[in-house]
Short mmCIF file of N, CA and C in Angstrom, two decimals:
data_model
loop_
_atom_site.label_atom_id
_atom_site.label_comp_id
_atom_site.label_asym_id
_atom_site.label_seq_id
_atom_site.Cartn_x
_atom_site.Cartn_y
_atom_site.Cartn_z
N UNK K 1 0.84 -1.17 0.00
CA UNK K 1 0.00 0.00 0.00
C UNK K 1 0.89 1.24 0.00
N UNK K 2 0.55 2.28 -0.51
CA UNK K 2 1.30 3.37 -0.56
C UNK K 2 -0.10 4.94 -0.54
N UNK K 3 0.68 5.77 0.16
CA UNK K 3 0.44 6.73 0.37
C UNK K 3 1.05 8.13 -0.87
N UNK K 4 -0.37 9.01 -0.79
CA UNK K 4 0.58 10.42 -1.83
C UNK K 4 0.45 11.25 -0.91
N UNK K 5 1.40 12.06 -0.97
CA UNK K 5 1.49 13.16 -0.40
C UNK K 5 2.24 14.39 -1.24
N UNK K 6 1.97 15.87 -0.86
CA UNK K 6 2.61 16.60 -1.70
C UNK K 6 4.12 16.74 -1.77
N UNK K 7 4.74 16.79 -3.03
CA UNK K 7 5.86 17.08 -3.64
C UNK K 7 6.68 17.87 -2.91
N UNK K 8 7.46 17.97 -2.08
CA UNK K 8 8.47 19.34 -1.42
C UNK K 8 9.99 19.30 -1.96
N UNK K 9 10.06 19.79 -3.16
CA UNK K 9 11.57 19.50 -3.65
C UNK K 9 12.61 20.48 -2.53
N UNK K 10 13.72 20.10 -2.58
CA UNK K 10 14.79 20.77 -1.51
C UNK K 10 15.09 21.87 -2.34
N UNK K 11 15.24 22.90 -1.59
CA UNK K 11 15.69 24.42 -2.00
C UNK K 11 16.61 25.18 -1.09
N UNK K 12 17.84 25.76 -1.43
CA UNK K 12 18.06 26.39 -0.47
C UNK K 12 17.94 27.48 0.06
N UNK K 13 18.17 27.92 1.51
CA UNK K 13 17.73 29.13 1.74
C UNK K 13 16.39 28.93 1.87
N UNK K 14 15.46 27.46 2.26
CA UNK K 14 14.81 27.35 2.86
C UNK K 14 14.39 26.41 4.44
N UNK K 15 13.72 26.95 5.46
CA UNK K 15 13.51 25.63 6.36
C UNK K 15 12.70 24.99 6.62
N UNK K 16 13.09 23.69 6.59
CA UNK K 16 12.14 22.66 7.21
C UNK K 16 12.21 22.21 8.26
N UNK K 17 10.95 21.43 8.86
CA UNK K 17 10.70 21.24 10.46
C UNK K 17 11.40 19.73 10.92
N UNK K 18 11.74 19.48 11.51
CA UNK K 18 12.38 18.31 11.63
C UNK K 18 10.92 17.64 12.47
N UNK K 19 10.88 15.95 12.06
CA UNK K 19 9.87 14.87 12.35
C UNK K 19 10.06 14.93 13.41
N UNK K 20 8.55 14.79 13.96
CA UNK K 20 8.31 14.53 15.36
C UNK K 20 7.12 13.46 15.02
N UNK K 21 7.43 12.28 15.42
CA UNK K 21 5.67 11.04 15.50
C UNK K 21 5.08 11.40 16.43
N UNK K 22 4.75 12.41 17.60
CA UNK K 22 3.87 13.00 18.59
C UNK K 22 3.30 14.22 17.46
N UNK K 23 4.00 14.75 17.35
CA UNK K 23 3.21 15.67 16.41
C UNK K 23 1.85 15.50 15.12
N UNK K 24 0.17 15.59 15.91
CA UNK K 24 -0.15 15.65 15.02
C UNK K 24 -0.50 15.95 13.74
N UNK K 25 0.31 17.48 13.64
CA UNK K 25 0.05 18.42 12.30
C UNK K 25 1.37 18.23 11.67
N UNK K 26 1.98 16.84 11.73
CA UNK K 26 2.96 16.40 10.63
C UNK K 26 2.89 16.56 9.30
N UNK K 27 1.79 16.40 9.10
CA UNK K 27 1.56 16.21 7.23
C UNK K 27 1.52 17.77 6.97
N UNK K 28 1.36 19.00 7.97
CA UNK K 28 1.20 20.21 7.14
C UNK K 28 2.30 20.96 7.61
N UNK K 29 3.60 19.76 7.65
CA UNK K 29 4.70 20.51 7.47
C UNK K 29 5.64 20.33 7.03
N UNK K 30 6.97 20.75 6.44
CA UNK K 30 8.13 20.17 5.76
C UNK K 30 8.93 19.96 5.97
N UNK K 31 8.69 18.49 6.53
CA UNK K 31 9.68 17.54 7.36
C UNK K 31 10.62 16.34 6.51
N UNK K 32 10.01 16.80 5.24
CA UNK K 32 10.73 15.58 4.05
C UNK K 32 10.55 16.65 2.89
N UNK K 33 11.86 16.30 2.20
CA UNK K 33 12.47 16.65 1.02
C UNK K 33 12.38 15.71 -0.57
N UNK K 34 12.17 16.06 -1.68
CA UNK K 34 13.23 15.59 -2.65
C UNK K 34 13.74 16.55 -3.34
N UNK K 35 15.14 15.16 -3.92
CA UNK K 35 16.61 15.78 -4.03
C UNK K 35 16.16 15.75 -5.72
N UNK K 36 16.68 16.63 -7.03
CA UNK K 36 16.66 16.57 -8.08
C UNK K 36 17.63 14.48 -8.58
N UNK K 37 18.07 14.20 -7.40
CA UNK K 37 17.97 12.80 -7.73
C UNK K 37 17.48 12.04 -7.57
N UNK K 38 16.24 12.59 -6.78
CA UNK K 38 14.83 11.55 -6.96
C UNK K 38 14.89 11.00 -5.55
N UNK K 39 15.84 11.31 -5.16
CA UNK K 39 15.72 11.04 -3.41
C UNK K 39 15.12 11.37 -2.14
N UNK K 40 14.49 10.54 -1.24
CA UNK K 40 13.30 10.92 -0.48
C UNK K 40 14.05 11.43 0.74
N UNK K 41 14.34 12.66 1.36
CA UNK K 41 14.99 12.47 2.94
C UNK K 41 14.01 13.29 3.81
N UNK K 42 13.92 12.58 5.34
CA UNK K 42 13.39 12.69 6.06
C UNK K 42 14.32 14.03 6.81
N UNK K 43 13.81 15.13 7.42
CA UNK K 43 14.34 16.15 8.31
C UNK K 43 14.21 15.47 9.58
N UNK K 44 15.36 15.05 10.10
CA UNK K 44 15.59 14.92 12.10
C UNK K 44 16.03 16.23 12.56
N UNK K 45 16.68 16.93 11.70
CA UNK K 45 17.26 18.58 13.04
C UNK K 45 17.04 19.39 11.99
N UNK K 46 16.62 20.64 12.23
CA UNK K 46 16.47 21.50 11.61
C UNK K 46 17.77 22.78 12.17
N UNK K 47 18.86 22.13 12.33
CA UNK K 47 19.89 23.36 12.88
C UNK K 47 19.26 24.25 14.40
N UNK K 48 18.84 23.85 15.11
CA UNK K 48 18.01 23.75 16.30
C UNK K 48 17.42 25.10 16.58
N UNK K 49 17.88 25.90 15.53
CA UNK K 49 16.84 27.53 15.51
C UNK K 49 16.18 27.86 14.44
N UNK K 50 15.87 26.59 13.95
CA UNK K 50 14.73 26.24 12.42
C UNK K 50 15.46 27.45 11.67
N UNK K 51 16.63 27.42 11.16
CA UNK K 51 17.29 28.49 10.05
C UNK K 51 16.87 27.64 9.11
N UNK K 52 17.53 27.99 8.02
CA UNK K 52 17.24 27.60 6.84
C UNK K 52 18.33 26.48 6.15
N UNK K 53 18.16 25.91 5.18
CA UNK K 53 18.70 25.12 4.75
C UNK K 53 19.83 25.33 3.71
N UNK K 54 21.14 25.23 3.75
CA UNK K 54 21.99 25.45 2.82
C UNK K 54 22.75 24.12 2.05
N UNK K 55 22.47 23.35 1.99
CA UNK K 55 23.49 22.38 1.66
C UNK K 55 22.13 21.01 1.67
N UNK K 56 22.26 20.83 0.15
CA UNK K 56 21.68 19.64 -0.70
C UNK K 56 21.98 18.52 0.29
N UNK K 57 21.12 17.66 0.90
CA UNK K 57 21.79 16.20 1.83
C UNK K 57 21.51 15.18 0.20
N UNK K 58 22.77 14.09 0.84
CA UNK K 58 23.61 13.58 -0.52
C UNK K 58 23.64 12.31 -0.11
N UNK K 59 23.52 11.48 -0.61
CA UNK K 59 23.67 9.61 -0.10
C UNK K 59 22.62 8.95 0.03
N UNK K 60 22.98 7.60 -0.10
CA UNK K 60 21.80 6.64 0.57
C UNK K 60 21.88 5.69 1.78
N UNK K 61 22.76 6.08 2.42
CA UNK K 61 23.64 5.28 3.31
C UNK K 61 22.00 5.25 4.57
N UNK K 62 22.51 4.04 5.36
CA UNK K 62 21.34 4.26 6.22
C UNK K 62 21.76 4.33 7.54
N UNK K 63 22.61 5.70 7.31
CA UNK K 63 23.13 6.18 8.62
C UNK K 63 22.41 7.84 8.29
N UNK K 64 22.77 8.52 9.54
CA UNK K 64 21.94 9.62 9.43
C UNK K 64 23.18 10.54 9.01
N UNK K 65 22.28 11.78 8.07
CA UNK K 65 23.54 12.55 7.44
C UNK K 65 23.44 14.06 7.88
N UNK K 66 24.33 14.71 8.69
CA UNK K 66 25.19 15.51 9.37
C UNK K 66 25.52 16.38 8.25
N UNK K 67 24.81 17.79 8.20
CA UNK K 67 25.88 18.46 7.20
C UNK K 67 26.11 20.02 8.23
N UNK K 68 26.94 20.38 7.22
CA UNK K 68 27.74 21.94 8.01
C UNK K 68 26.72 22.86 8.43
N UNK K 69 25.48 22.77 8.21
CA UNK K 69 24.43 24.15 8.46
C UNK K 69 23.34 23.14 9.55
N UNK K 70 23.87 22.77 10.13
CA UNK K 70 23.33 22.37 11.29
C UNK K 70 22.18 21.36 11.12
N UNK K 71 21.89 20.87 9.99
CA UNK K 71 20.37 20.08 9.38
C UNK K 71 21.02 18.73 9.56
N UNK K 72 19.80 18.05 9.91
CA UNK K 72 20.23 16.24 9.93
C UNK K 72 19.09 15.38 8.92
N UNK K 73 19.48 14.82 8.06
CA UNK K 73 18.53 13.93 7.57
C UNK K 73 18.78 12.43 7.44
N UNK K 74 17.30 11.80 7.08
CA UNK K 74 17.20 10.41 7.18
C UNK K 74 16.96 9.74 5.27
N UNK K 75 17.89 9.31 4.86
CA UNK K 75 17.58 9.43 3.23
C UNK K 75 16.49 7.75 3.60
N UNK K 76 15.36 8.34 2.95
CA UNK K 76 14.54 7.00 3.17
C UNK K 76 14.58 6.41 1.47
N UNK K 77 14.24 6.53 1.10
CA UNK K 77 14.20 5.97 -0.68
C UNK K 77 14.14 7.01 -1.55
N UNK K 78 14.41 6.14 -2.61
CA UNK K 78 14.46 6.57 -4.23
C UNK K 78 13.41 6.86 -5.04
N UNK K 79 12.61 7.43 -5.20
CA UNK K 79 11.41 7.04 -6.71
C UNK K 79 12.11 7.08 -7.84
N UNK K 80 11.57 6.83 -8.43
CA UNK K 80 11.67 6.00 -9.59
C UNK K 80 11.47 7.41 -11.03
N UNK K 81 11.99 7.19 -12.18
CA UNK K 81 11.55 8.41 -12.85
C UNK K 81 10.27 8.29 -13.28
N UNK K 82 9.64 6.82 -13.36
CA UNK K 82 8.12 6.69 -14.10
C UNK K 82 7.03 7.25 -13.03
N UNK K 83 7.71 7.05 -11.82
CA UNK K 83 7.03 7.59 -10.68
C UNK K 83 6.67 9.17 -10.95
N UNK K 84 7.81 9.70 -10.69
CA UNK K 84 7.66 11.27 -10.63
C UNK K 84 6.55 11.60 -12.45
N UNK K 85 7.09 10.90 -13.14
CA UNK K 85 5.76 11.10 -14.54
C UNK K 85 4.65 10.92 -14.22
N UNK K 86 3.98 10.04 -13.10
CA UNK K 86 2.57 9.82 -13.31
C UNK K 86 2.23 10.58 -12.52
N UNK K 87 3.07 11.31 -11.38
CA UNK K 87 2.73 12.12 -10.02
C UNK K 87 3.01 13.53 -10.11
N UNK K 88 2.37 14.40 -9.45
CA UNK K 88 3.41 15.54 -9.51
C UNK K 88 3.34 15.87 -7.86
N UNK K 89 2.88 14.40 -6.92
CA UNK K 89 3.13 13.97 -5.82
C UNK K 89 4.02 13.06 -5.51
N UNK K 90 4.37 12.65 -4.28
CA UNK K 90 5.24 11.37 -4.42
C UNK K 90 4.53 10.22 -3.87
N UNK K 91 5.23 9.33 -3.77
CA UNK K 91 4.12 7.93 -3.21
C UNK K 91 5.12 7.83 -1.95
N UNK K 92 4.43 7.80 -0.72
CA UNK K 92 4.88 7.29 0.27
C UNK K 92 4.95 6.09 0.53
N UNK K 93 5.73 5.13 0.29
CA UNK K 93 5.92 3.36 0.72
C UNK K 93 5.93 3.38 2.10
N UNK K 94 4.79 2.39 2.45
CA UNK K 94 4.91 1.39 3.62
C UNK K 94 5.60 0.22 3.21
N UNK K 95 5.73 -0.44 4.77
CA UNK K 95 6.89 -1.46 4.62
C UNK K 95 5.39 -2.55 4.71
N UNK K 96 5.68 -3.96 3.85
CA UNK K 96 4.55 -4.66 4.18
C UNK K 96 4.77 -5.45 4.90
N UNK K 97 4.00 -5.72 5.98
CA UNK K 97 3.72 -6.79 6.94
C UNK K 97 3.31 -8.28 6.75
#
């Protein structure tokens, strides 16, 4: 099963909120990115005075990625390019049980 949700491509010189699962007004905020490589990342720190974002997060490693402007992200997956054609959302994957 998969979920859509809206499109938030990464920009810089902008901020996003880092995930909280207590938080119920998650979905109306920008706590996940994609990268012009089609990459999904999750926001954990937002540089801890919600500044803004300077620096593209890069990898797929499934360690968490640390960059110089204080932001932490979680790279969760890839879409696909046929994906981004049929969407001008992304599909959120669940894991199946």
């Amino acid at each position: 099963m998969s979920h859509i949700v809206p499109r938030i491509n990464w920009q810089t010189l902008t901020s996003y909120t880092a995930y909280k699962h207590t938080n119920n007004e998650q979905t109306s905020n920008n706590f996940y990115i994609v990268t012009d490589n089609l990459n999904i990342y999750k926001c954990l720190q937002n540089n801890v005075a919600n500044g803004v974002s300077t620096i593209k997060p890069t990898g797929t490693s499934s360690g968490i990625i640390e960059l110089s402007d204080g932001y932490k992200w979680k790279y969760m997956y890839t879409i696909s390019p046929q994906e981004v054609l049929k969407l001008r959302k992304i599909v959120v994957k669940s894991e199946e049980k």
